[in-house]
């Protein structure tokens, strides 16, 4: 594969050369659009000494572009059968390591120690959409040095990650991600940019992990449990949804008193609350319990 030859025909030819077809079950929609590829790597702002983790390299279209710009690239691919194509396409790059494994099962602490030492890492990926959220949460929740994450994901999920309180797309995942990272929208991508074409539109997003959360939370487990509970029954008011969850540790009257003390309406719904309000409510409940 020449550096720029990743047309639809080339993808088909390379796969059939190994007797392969794209695996829907692994989210294999290969990128075939030059402009999108460049937008992904440009938004990663790579330097000669950058360390990059790629998730799901597939046939290596993105990996090659990353290898051209970064000092070291490690790519984790679950599909053993595609490795011959990937290895062939990357043979000229000695600073690329391929790891055959499931990114959700890989021990990221060990992987980072082995391939990147103590250096900060930039993650770049055209993700398999069936596991987008677990991958993002694993990257953000593991205690590893990640300086930025550039991802191609389903457009609908991208909207949820960046959504603000009160909007239709806002939910528990918006809060969980925005607590840990700043979310930037890079561009939308039409299905025609892939082979085979997915049924949905996609978006490229850039997440910049925060050095510290934007709000002060006394008990993170309680904070996230409160958020989950508030969004578990979206049609109910915040008080009704949360007070029916015994593990939050507060009854209806107590919750009403907390909202009133914070100057919040007792009839509000969870989707109208932002990070700051969730933190204040959680902290007030936690303090009451002490
Ligand atoms: N990076 C390539 C591109 O842009 O053309 C392929 C992207 S394709 C959307 C997703 C890739 O992730 C596939 O190669 C698929 O085999 C791989 N994959 C799926 N599940 C995975 C997992 N759990 N761990 C690692 N790779 C996975």
Coordinates of C-alpha atoms and ligand atoms in Angstrom, one line a residue:
X1 CA 0.0 0.0 0.0
X2 CA 1.5 3.3 -1.0
X3 CA 1.2 6.0 1.7
X4 CA -1.9 7.5 0.1
X5 CA -3.5 4.4 -1.4
X6 CA -6.4 3.6 0.8
X7 CA -9.2 3.8 -1.6
X8 CA -12.3 1.6 -1.3
X9 CA -10.9 -0.7 -4.0
X10 CA -7.5 -1.0 -2.1
X11 CA -9.2 -1.9 1.1
X12 CA -11.2 -4.6 -0.6
X13 CA -8.2 -5.9 -2.6
X14 CA -6.0 -6.1 0.5
X15 CA -8.6 -8.0 2.5
X16 CA -9.5 -10.4 -0.2
X17 CA -5.8 -11.0 -0.8
X18 CA -5.8 -12.7 2.7
X19 CA -9.2 -14.3 2.2
X20 CA -10.8 -11.8 4.6
X21 CA -13.9 -9.7 4.7
X22 CA -14.7 -6.7 7.0
X23 CA -16.0 -8.1 10.4
X24 CA -19.1 -6.2 11.4
X25 CA -18.9 -7.8 14.8
X26 CA -15.6 -6.0 15.4
X27 CA -16.8 -2.6 14.1
X28 CA -14.5 -2.9 11.0
X29 CA -15.3 0.2 9.0
X30 CA -12.0 1.2 7.4
X31 CA -11.2 4.8 6.7
X32 CA -10.9 5.7 3.0
X33 CA -11.0 9.5 3.0
X34 CA -7.7 11.4 2.8
X35 CA -9.1 14.7 4.2
X36 CA -10.6 13.0 7.2
X37 CA -7.4 11.1 7.9
X38 CA -5.4 14.4 7.8
X39 CA -8.0 16.1 10.1
X40 CA -7.5 13.3 12.7
X41 CA -3.7 13.4 12.7
X42 CA -3.6 17.3 12.5
X43 CA -5.9 17.6 15.5
X44 CA -3.6 15.3 17.5
X45 CA -0.8 17.9 17.2
X46 CA 2.0 15.3 17.1
X47 CA 5.7 16.0 17.4
X48 CA 8.7 14.0 16.5
X49 CA 9.1 12.7 20.0
X50 CA 5.4 12.0 20.6
X51 CA 4.3 8.7 22.0
X52 CA 1.1 7.4 20.5
X53 CA -1.4 4.6 21.4
X54 CA -3.7 3.7 18.6
X55 CA -6.7 1.4 19.3
X56 CA -7.8 -0.8 16.5
X57 CA -5.3 -0.1 13.7
X58 CA -7.1 -2.4 11.2
X59 CA -5.0 -2.4 8.0
X60 CA -2.9 0.5 9.3
X61 CA -4.1 3.5 7.3
X62 CA -4.1 5.8 10.3
X63 CA -1.1 4.0 11.9
X64 CA 1.1 4.9 8.9
X65 CA 0.2 8.5 9.2
X66 CA 0.9 8.5 12.9
X67 CA 4.2 6.7 12.3
X68 CA 5.2 9.5 9.9
X69 CA 4.8 12.1 12.6
X70 CA 5.4 10.5 16.0
X71 CA 8.5 9.1 17.7
X72 CA 6.8 5.9 18.9
X73 CA 3.5 4.3 18.1
X74 CA 1.9 1.3 19.8
X75 CA -1.2 -0.1 18.2
X76 CA -3.6 -2.6 19.9
X77 CA -5.6 -4.8 17.5
X78 CA -8.0 -7.6 18.5
X79 CA -8.3 -9.2 15.1
X80 CA -5.5 -11.7 14.7
X81 CA -6.5 -12.5 11.1
X82 CA -5.8 -8.9 9.9
X83 CA -2.3 -8.8 11.3
X84 CA -0.5 -10.0 8.1
X85 CA -2.0 -7.1 6.2
X86 CA -1.2 -4.7 9.0
X87 CA 2.4 -5.9 9.4
X88 CA 3.0 -5.7 5.7
X89 CA 1.7 -2.1 5.5
X90 CA 3.9 -1.1 8.5
X91 CA 7.0 -3.0 7.6
X92 CA 9.1 0.2 6.9
X93 CA 8.4 1.6 10.4
X94 CA 10.6 0.2 13.1
X95 CA 9.2 2.5 15.7
X96 CA 5.7 0.9 15.5
X97 CA 4.7 -1.9 17.9
X98 CA 1.7 -4.0 17.2
X99 CA 0.0 -5.7 20.2
X100 CA -2.6 -8.4 19.5
X101 CA -5.2 -8.0 22.2
X102 CA -8.6 -6.6 23.4
X103 CA -8.2 -3.0 24.5
X104 CA -10.9 -3.6 27.2
X105 CA -8.8 -6.5 28.7
X106 CA -5.3 -5.1 28.3
X107 CA -3.7 -3.8 31.5
X108 CA -3.1 -0.2 30.5
X109 CA -0.7 0.4 33.3
X110 CA 1.6 -2.4 32.1
X111 CA 1.2 -1.5 28.5
X112 CA 2.2 2.1 29.1
X113 CA 5.1 1.1 31.3
X114 CA 6.4 -1.4 28.6
X115 CA 6.0 0.8 25.5
X116 CA 6.1 4.4 26.8
X117 CA 8.0 4.4 30.1
X118 CA 7.0 7.5 32.0
X119 CA 6.3 9.7 29.0
X120 CA 2.9 11.2 28.4
X121 CA 0.9 9.5 25.7
X122 CA -1.4 10.7 23.0
X123 CA -4.3 8.4 22.1
X124 CA -5.5 8.4 18.5
X125 CA -8.1 6.0 17.1
X126 CA -10.9 5.3 14.7
X127 CA -12.8 3.4 17.3
X128 CA -14.9 0.2 16.9
X129 CA -18.3 1.8 17.7
X130 CA -19.8 -1.1 19.6
X131 CA -17.5 -0.4 22.6
X132 CA -17.0 3.4 22.4
X133 CA -18.1 4.3 25.9
X134 CA -16.2 1.5 27.8
X135 CA -13.0 2.4 25.9
X136 CA -13.4 6.2 26.7
X137 CA -14.1 5.5 30.3
X138 CA -11.2 3.1 30.7
X139 CA -8.8 5.7 29.2
X140 CA -10.1 8.4 31.5
X141 CA -10.4 6.4 34.6
X142 CA -7.1 4.6 34.6
X143 CA -4.3 6.4 36.4
X144 CA -2.1 6.8 33.3
X145 CA -0.3 9.8 31.7
X146 CA -2.5 10.7 28.7
X147 CA -2.1 14.2 27.4
X148 CA -4.8 14.0 24.6
X149 CA -7.3 11.6 23.0
X150 CA -8.4 12.1 19.4
X151 CA -11.2 9.7 18.4
X152 CA -13.5 9.0 15.6
X153 CA -16.8 7.9 17.2
X154 CA -20.5 7.8 16.3
X155 CA -21.8 11.3 15.9
X156 CA -24.7 10.7 18.3
X157 CA -22.2 9.7 21.0
X158 CA -20.0 12.7 20.2
X159 CA -23.0 15.0 20.8
X160 CA -23.7 13.3 24.1
X161 CA -20.1 13.7 25.3
X162 CA -20.1 17.5 24.6
X163 CA -23.8 18.2 25.6
X164 CA -24.6 20.9 28.1
X165 CA -27.2 20.5 30.9
X166 CA -30.8 21.1 29.7
X167 CA -30.1 19.8 26.2
X168 CA -31.7 16.7 24.7
X169 CA -28.3 14.9 24.4
X170 CA -27.2 15.6 27.9
X171 CA -26.9 12.6 30.2
X172 CA -24.8 10.7 32.8
X173 CA -22.0 10.1 30.2
X174 CA -21.7 13.9 29.5
X175 CA -21.1 14.5 33.1
X176 CA -18.7 11.5 33.6
X177 CA -16.6 12.6 30.7
X178 CA -16.7 16.4 31.3
X179 CA -15.7 15.8 34.9
X180 CA -12.4 14.2 33.7
X181 CA -11.8 15.9 30.3
X182 CA -12.4 18.9 28.2
X183 CA -14.3 17.9 25.1
X184 CA -13.7 19.5 21.7
X185 CA -15.6 18.8 18.5
X186 CA -13.2 18.5 15.5
X187 CA -15.5 17.6 12.6
X188 CA -18.4 15.4 11.4
X189 CA -17.8 12.6 9.0
X190 CA -20.2 11.1 6.5
X191 CA -20.6 7.3 6.0
X192 CA -19.0 7.6 2.6
X193 CA -15.6 8.1 4.3
X194 CA -15.5 4.4 5.2
X195 CA -15.4 0.9 3.6
X196 CA -17.8 -0.6 4.2
X197 CA -20.1 2.4 4.9
X198 CA -21.6 2.5 8.4
X199 CA -25.3 3.2 8.8
X200 CA -24.6 6.3 10.9
X201 CA -22.7 9.6 10.7
X202 CA -19.5 9.9 12.7
X203 CA -17.5 12.7 14.4
X204 CA -13.9 13.3 15.3
X205 CA -13.6 14.6 18.9
X206 CA -10.6 15.6 20.9
X207 CA -10.6 15.0 24.7
X208 CA -8.0 16.8 26.9
X209 CA -7.8 15.1 30.3
X210 CA -8.0 17.6 33.1
X211 CA -5.2 17.9 35.6
X212 CA -7.9 18.2 38.3
X213 CA -11.7 18.0 38.1
X214 CA -13.5 21.3 37.5
X215 CA -15.6 20.9 40.7
X216 CA -14.7 19.7 44.2
X217 CA -16.3 16.4 45.2
X218 CA -16.1 14.9 48.7
X219 CA -16.9 11.3 47.6
X220 CA -16.6 10.4 43.9
X221 CA -18.3 7.1 44.2
X222 CA -21.4 8.8 45.8
X223 CA -21.2 11.7 43.2
X224 CA -21.3 9.3 40.2
X225 CA -24.0 7.1 41.9
X226 CA -26.1 10.2 42.3
X227 CA -25.7 11.1 38.6
X228 CA -26.6 7.6 37.5
X229 CA -29.6 7.6 39.7
X230 CA -30.8 11.0 38.5
X231 CA -30.7 9.9 34.9
X232 CA -32.0 6.3 35.5
X233 CA -35.6 7.6 35.2
X234 CA -35.5 10.7 33.0
X235 CA -39.3 11.4 33.1
X236 CA -39.3 11.7 36.9
X237 CA -38.3 14.7 38.9
X238 CA -34.8 14.6 40.4
X239 CA -36.2 14.1 43.9
X240 CA -38.5 11.2 42.9
X241 CA -35.7 9.4 40.8
X242 CA -33.0 9.8 43.5
X243 CA -35.1 9.2 46.7
X244 CA -36.3 5.8 45.3
X245 CA -32.6 4.7 45.2
X246 CA -32.0 3.6 48.7
X247 CA -28.2 3.5 48.3
X248 CA -28.0 7.3 47.8
X249 CA -28.7 7.6 51.5
X250 CA -31.4 10.2 51.7
X251 CA -35.2 10.3 51.7
X252 CA -37.6 12.7 49.8
X253 CA -37.9 15.2 52.6
X254 CA -34.1 15.3 53.2
X255 CA -33.5 15.7 49.5
X256 CA -36.0 18.5 49.3
X257 CA -34.2 20.3 52.2
X258 CA -30.9 19.9 50.4
X259 CA -32.2 21.4 47.2
X260 CA -33.9 24.3 49.0
X261 CA -30.7 25.0 51.0
X262 CA -28.8 25.3 47.6
X263 CA -31.5 27.5 46.1
X264 CA -32.7 24.9 43.7
X265 CA -36.3 24.1 42.7
X266 CA -37.7 21.0 44.3
X267 CA -39.5 20.0 41.1
X268 CA -36.5 20.1 38.8
X269 CA -35.4 17.2 36.6
X270 CA -31.9 15.8 36.7
X271 CA -31.1 16.8 33.1
X272 CA -31.2 20.5 34.1
X273 CA -28.4 20.1 36.6
X274 CA -24.8 20.6 35.7
X275 CA -21.5 19.3 37.2
X276 CA -21.5 22.1 39.8
X277 CA -25.0 21.3 41.1
X278 CA -24.4 17.6 41.2
X279 CA -21.2 18.2 43.2
X280 CA -23.0 20.5 45.6
X281 CA -25.9 18.1 46.1
X282 CA -23.7 15.1 46.6
X283 CA -21.4 16.9 49.0
X284 CA -24.4 18.1 51.1
X285 CA -25.8 14.5 51.3
X286 CA -22.3 13.1 52.2
X287 CA -21.9 15.8 54.9
X288 CA -25.4 15.0 56.3
X289 CA -24.4 11.3 56.5
X290 CA -21.3 12.0 58.6
Ligands
LIG1 N1 -7.9 2.2 12.2 C1 -8.5 1.5 11.1 C2 -9.0 2.5 10.1 O1 -9.2 3.7 10.5 O2 -9.3 2.2 8.9 C3 -9.6 0.5 11.5 C4 -10.7 1.2 12.3 S1 -12.1 0.1 12.6 C5 -13.4 1.3 12.8 C6 -11.9 -0.5 14.2 C7 -10.8 -1.4 14.5 O3 -10.8 -1.8 15.8 C8 -10.8 -2.7 13.7 O4 -9.6 -3.0 13.1 C9 -11.2 -3.8 14.7 O5 -10.7 -5.1 14.4 C10 -10.6 -3.2 15.9 N2 -11.1 -3.7 17.2 C11 -12.4 -4.0 17.5 N3 -12.6 -4.3 18.8 C12 -11.4 -4.2 19.4 C13 -10.9 -4.4 20.7 N4 -11.8 -4.8 21.7 N5 -9.6 -4.1 21.0 C14 -8.8 -3.7 20.0 N6 -9.2 -3.5 18.7 C15 -10.5 -3.8 18.4

